[in-house]
Coordinates of C-alpha atoms in Angstrom, one line a residue:
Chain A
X1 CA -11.6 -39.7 51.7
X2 CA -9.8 -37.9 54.3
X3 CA -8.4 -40.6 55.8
X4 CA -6.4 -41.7 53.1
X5 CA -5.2 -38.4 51.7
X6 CA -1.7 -37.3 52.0
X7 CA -0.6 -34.4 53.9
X8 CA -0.5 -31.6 51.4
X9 CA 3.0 -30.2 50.8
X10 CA 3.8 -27.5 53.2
X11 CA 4.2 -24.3 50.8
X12 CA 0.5 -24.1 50.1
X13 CA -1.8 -22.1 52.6
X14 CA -4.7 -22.7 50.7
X15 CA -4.5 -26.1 49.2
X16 CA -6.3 -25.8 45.8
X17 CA -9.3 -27.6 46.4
X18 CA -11.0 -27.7 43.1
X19 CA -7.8 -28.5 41.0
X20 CA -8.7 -27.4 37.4
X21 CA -8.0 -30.6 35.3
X22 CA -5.3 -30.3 32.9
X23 CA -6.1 -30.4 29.2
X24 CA -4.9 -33.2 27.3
X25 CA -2.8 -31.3 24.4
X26 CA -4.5 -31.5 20.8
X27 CA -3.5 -33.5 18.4
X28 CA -1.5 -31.4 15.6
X29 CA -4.1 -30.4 12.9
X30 CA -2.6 -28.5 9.6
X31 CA -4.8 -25.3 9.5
X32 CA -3.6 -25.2 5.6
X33 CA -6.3 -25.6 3.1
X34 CA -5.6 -27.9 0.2
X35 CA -7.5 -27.0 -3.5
X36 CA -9.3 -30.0 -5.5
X37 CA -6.1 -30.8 -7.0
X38 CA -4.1 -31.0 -4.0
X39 CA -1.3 -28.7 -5.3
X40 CA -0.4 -26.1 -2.8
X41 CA 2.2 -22.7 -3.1
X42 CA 4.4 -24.8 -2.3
X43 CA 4.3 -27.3 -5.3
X44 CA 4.6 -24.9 -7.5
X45 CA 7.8 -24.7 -9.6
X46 CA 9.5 -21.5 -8.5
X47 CA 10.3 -20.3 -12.3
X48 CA 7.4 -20.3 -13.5
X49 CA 5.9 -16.7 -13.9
X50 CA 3.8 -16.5 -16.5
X51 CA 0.8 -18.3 -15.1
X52 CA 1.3 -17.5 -11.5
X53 CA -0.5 -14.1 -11.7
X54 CA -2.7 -13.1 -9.1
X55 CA -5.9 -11.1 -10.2
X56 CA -5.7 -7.6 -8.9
X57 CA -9.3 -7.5 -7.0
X58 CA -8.3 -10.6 -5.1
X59 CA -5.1 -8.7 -4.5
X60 CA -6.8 -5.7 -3.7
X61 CA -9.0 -7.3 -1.4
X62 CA -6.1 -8.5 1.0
X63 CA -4.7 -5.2 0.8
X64 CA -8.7 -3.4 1.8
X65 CA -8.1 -6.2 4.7
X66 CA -4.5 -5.4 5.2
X67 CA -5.3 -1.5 5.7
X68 CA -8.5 -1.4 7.4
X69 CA -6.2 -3.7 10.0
X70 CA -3.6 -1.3 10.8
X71 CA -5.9 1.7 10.1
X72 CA -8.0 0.7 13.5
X73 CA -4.4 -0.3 15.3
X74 CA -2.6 3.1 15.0
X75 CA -3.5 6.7 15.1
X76 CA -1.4 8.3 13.3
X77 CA -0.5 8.4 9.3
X78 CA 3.5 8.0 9.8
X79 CA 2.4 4.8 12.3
X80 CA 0.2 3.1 9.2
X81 CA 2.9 4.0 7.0
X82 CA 5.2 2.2 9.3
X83 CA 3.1 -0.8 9.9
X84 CA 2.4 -1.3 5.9
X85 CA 6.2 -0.8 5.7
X86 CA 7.2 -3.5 7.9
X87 CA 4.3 -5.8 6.6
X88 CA 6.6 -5.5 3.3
X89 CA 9.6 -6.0 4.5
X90 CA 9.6 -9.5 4.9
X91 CA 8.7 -9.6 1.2
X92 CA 11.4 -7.9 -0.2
X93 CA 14.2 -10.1 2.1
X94 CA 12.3 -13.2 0.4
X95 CA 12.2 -11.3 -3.6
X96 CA 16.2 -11.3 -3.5
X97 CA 16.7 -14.7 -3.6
X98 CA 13.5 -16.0 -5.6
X99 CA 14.3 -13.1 -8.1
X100 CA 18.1 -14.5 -8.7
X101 CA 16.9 -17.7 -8.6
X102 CA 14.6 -16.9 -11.7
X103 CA 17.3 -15.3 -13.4
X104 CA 19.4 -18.2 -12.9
X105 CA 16.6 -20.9 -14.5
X106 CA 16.5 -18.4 -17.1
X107 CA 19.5 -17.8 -18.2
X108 CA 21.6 -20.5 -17.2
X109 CA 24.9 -19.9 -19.1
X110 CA 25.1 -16.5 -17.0
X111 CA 25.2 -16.7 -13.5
X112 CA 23.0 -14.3 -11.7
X113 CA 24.8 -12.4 -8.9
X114 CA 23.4 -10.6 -6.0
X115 CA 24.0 -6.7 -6.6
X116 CA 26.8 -5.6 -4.9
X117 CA 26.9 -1.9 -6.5
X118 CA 24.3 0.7 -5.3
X119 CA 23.3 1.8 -9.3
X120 CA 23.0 -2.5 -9.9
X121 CA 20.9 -2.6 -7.1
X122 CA 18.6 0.6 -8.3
X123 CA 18.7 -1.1 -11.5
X124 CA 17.5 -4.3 -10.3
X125 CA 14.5 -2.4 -8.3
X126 CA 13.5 -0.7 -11.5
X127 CA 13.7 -3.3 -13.8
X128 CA 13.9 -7.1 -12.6
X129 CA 11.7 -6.6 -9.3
X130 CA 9.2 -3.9 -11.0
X131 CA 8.7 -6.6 -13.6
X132 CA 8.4 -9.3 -11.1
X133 CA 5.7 -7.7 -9.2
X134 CA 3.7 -5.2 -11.7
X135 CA 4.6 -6.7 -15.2
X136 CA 6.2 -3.2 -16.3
X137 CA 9.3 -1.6 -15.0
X138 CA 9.6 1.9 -13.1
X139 CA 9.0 5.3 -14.8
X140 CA 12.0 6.8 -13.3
X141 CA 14.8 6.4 -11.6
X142 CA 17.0 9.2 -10.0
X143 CA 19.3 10.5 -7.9
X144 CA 19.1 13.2 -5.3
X145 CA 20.7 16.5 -6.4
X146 CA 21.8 17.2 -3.0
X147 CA 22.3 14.7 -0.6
X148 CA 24.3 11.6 -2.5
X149 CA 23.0 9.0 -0.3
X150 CA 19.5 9.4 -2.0
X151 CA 17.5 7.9 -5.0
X152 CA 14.4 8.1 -6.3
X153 CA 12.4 5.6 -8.2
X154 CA 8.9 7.2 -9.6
X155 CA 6.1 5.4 -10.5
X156 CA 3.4 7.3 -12.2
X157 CA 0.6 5.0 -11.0
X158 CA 1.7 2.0 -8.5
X159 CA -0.3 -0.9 -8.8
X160 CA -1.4 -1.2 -5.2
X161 CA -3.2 2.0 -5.1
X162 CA -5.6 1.4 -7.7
X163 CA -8.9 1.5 -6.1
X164 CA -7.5 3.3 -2.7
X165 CA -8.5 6.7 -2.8
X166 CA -7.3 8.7 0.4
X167 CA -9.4 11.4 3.1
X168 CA -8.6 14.5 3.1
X169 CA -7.5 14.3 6.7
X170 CA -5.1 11.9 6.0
X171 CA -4.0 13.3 2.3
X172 CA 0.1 12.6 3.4
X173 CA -0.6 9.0 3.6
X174 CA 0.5 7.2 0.6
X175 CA 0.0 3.3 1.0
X176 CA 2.7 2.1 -1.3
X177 CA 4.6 2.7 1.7
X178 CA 3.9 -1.2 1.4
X179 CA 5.6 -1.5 -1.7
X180 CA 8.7 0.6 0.0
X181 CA 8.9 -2.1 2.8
X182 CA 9.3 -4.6 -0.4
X183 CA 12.2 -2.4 -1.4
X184 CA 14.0 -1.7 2.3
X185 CA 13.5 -5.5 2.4
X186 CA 15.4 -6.0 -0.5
X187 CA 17.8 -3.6 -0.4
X188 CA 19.0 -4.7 3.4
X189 CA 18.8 -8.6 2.4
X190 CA 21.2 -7.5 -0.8
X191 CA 23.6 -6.3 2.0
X192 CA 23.0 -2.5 1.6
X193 CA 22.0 -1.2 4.9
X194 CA 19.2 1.5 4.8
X195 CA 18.1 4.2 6.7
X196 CA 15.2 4.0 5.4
X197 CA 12.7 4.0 1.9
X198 CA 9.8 5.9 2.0
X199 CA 7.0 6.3 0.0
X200 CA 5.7 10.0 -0.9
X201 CA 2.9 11.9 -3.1
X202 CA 4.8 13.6 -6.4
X203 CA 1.4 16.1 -6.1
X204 CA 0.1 17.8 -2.7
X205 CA -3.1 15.6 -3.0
X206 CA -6.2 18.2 -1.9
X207 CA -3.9 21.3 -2.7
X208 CA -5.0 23.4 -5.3
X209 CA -3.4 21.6 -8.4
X210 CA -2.6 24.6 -11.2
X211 CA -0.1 24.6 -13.4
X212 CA 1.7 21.1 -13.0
X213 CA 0.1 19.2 -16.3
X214 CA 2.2 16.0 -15.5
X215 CA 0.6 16.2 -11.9
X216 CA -2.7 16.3 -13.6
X217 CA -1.9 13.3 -16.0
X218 CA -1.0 11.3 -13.0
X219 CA -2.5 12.4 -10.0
X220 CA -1.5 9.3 -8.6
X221 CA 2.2 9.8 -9.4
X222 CA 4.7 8.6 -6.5
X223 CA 8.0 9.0 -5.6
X224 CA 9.9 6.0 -3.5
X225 CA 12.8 8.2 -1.8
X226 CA 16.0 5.4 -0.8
X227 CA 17.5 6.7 1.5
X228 CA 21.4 4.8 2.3
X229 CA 23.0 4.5 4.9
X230 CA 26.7 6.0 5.6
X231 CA 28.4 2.3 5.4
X232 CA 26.2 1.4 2.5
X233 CA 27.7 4.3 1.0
X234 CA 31.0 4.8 2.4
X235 CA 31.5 1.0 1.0
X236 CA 30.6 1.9 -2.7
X237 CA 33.0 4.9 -2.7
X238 CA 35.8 2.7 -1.7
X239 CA 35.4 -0.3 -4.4
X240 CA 34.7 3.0 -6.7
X241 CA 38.6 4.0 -5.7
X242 CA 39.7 0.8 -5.8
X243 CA 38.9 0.9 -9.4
X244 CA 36.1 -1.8 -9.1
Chain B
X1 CA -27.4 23.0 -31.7
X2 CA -27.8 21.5 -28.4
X3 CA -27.7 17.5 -28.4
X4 CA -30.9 15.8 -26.5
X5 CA -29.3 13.4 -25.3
X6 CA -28.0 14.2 -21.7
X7 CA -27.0 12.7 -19.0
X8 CA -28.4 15.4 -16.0
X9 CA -27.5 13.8 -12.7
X10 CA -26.4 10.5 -10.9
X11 CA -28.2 9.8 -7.1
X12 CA -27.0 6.8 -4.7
X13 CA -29.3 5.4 -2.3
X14 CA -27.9 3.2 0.3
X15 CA -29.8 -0.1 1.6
X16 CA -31.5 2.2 4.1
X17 CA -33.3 5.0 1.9
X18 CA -30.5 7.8 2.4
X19 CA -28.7 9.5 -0.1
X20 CA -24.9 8.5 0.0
X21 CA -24.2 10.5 -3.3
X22 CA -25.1 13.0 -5.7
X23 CA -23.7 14.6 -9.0
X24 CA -25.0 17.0 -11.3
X25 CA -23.4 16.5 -14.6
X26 CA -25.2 19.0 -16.9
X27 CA -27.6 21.7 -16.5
X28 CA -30.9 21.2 -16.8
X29 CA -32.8 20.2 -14.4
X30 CA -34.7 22.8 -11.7
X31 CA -32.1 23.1 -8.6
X32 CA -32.7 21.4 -5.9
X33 CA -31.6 22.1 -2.5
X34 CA -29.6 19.3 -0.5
X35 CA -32.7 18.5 1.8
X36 CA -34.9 18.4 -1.1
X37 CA -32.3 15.8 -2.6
X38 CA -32.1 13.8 0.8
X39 CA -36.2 14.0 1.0
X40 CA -36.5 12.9 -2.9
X41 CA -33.9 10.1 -1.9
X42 CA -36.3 8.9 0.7
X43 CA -39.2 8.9 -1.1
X44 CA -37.9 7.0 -3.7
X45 CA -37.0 4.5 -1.6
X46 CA -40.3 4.2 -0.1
X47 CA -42.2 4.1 -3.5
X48 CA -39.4 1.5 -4.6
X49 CA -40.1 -0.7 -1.9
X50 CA -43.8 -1.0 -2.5
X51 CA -43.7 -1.3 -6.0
X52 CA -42.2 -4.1 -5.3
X53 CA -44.7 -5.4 -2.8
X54 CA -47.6 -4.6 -5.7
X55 CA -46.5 -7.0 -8.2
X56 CA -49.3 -8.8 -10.2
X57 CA -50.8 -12.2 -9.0
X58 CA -48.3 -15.1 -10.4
X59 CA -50.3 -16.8 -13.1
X60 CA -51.9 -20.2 -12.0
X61 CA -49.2 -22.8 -12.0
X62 CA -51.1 -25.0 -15.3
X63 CA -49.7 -21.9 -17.2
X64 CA -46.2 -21.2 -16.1
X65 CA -44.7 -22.6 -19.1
X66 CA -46.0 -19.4 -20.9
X67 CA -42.9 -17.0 -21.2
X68 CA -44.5 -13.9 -20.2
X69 CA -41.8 -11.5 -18.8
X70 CA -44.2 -8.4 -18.8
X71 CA -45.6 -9.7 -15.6
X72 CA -42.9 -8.1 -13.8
X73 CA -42.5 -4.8 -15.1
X74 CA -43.3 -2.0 -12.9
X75 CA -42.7 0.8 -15.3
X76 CA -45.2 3.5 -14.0
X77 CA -45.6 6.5 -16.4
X78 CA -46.1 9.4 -14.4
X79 CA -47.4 11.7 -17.2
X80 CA -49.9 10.9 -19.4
X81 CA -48.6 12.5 -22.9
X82 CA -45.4 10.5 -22.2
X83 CA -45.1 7.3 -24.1
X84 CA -44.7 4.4 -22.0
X85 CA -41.3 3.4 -21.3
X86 CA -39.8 0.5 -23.2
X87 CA -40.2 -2.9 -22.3
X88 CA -37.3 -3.8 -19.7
X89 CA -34.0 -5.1 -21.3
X90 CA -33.8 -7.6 -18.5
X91 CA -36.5 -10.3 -18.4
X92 CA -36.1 -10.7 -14.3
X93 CA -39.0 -13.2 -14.1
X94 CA -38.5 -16.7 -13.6
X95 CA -41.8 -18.2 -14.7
X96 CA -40.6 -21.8 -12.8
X97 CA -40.1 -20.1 -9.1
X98 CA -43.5 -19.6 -7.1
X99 CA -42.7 -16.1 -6.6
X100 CA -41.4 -14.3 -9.2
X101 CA -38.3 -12.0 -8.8
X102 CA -39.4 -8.3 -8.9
X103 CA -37.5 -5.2 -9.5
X104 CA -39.1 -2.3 -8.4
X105 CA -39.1 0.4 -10.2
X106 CA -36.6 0.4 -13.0
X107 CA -37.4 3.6 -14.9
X108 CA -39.9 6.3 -14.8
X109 CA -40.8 9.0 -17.5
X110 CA -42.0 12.5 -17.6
X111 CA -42.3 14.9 -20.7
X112 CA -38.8 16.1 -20.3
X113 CA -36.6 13.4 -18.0
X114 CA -36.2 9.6 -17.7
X115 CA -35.1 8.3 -14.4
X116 CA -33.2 5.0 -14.8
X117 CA -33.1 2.9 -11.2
X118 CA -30.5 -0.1 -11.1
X119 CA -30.6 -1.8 -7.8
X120 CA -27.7 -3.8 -7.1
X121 CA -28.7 -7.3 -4.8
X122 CA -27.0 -5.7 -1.8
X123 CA -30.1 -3.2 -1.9
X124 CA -27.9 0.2 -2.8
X125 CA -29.8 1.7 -5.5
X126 CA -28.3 3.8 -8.5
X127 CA -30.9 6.6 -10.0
X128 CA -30.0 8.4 -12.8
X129 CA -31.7 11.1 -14.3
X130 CA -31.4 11.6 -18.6
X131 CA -32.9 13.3 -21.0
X132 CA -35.6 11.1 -22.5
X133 CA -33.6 10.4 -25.7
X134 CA -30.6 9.1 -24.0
X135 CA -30.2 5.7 -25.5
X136 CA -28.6 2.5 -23.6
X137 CA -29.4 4.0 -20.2
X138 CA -29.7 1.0 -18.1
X139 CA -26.0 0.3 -19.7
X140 CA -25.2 3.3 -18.3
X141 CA -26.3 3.2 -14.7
X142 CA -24.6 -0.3 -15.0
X143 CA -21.2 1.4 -15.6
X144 CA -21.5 3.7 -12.6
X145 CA -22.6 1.0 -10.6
X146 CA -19.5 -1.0 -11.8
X147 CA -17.2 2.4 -10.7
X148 CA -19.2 2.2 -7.9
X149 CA -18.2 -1.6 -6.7
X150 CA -14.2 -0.9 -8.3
X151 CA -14.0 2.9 -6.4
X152 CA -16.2 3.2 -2.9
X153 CA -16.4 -0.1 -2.4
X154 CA -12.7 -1.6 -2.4
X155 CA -11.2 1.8 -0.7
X156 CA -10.2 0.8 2.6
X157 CA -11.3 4.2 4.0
X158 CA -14.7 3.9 3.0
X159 CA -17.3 3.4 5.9
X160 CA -20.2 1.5 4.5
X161 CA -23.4 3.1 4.1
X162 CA -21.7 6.6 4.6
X163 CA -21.8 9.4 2.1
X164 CA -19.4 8.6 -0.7
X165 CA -16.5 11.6 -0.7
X166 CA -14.2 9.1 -3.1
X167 CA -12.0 11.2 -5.2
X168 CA -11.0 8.2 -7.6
X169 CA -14.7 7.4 -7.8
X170 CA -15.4 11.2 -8.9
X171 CA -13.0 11.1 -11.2
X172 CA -13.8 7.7 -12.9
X173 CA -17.8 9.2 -13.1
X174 CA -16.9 12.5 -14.2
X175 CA -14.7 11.2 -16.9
X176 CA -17.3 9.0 -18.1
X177 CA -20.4 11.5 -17.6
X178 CA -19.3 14.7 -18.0
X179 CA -19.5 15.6 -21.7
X180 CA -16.1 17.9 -23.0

């Protein structure tokens, strides 16, 4: 009806003829899926452990999906490493609090405090968060004989890499680099700023394994290297000389 | 004194009729070259496939109430001197279906090896070769097959249907196969 139509506003050349008709917006629709009983993560009661495991092939089967994800995103071994260090990160920020808020339900008389000193924090890795995730507590935990900003926590056979068995081509990639996003997550939420916690074969996987029996008894051994930063450590030596 | 009963070797045939894997655990058998494995791996399959195809008439429906589980067997002596294999463990009939389930080929017998053939329902099939005194073998190929399903199959790097080169998987068969 030309007749009737309005001049079109000046600024378009070429009016859009065939306007595309704006889609109504959707309803909102909850994508989350409720069980039978209609009891979701969420209604859970946060202290309660002992019946909250997960069963390690459904486990493993997120983690297959996890990999095989960022395998086909990234090229390179230190970029997966990076990726399944950053997909744990967000973890480990979220452990602090759910951790001291378990140790607070469970022991109400003594308050549970955030670690403040670097060997507390260590400790807590070993023990409290070891527990929390693989229902046993670190094999080792040490310190760096020459740089004093470094730990190491050993674990002879991490949970995660159970069924994961890596190419040759790729023998330097160790996927408990996921678990070492859990612990940078941690560590930086407790207020200790890291450079950085890596995850790294105790063996040269594929190299000609000799004499090393304990590298034969755990092939799968692995070394989580902490690695602090200056303030993080500059801060502990100054509450150690004032005498805290 | 030598024990008889050995475990020789452990072949995996993928969905397709090619060898994925194979393991010689003890000496014994004649060597085989890898293209004589890859062309036994085939052949098997093909056999396997039709002796699944040439399973007996089902009985007339009037007598399906008539447990009879040999119906399915497909055991096929290959020399005559050898006794006949014993009956499957696994009674994989189901008299009430119209079509009875069949398994192929579940073991074959010669004067001096048993080959025990688990297929798993995905259609990857598990040969292994024993001596013919080796007791509980379809226990055994059941183990591997487990390995198989905890090792190759939930390692991310894994490409399906691709020769398995799994060192965990190695490992877990070795340590259960390879006598000390």
């Amino acid at each position: 009806m030309p007749g009737m139509a309005k001049p079109a506003p000046p600024t378009l050349d070429h009016p859009l003829t065939d306007p595309v008709p704006i889609t109504p917006p959707k309803p909102f629709q909850s994508r989350l899926r409720h069980p039978s009983s209609r009891k979701t993560i969420y209604d859970r009661n946060l202290s309660r452990t002992q019946t909250t495991a997960t069963s390690l092939p459904a486990f493993a089967y997120l983690f297959h999906a996890l990999i095989t994800h960022h395998h086909s995103q990234s090229g390179s071994v230190s970029d997966i490493e990076t990726r399944l260090n950053r997909a744990g990160y967000p973890l480990g920020i979220k452990l602090l609090d759910l951790l001291l808020y378990r140790q607070q339900t469970a022991n109400p008389q003594r308050p549970a405090t955030r670690p403040t000193r670097i060997l507390d924090l260590l400790q807590f890795i070993h023990t409290t968060l070891w527990r929390a995730l693989w229902n046993r507590t670190a094999d080792a935990l040490e310190q760096s004989t020459t740089k004093k900003n470094e730990y190491m926590i050993v674990d002879n056979e991490p949970v995660v890499n159970t069924y994961i068995s890596i190419p040759r081509e790729m023998s330097q990639l160790n996927c408990a680099a996921f678990v070492a996003g859990i612990m940078e997550g941690l560590c930086d939420a407790a207020g200790f700023a890291m450079e950085g916690v890596t995850a790294h074969w105790a063996s040269a996987q594929g190299e000609a394994r000799v004499e090393g029996k304990e590298e034969e008894m755990w092939p799968g051994k692995t070394i989580f290297l902490l690695r602090f930063s200056e303030a993080a450590v500059g801060r502990e030596e100054a509450i150690k000389a004032g005498g805290g | 004194m030598i024990s008889t009963r050995v475990v020789f070797a452990l072949l995996i045939i993928n969905k397709a009729g090619g060898l994925i894997y194979t393991r010689t655990f003890a000496p014994g058998l004649q060597r085989l070259d890898s293209n004589d494995y890859l062309i036994l791996a085939g052949t098997f399959h093909g056999i396997h496939a039709i002796s699944r195809s040439i399973n007996p008439a089902p009985p007339p429906p009037s007598s399906t109430t008539t447990n009879n589980p040999s119906s399915s067997t497909n055991s096929l002596p290959t020399h005559t001197p050898a006794p006949p294999p014993p009956a499957p463990s696994s009674t994989a009939g189901n008299p009430t279906r119209k079509r009875p389930h069949t398994t192929g080929i579940e073991s074959l017998e010669s004067s001096h090896f048993r080959l025990t053939c688990f297929q798993s329902p995905t259609g990857v099939k598990f040969l292994l070769f024993t001596s013919p005194e080796q007791p509980n073998t379809d226990v055994v190929v059941r183990r591997c097959y487990e390995m198989y399903g905890d090792y190759v199959m939930k390692n991310p790097f894994y490409s399906l249907e691709m020769p398995v080169r799994v060192e965990k998987f190695e490992r877990a068969v070795g340590g259960y196969l390879v006598r000390p």
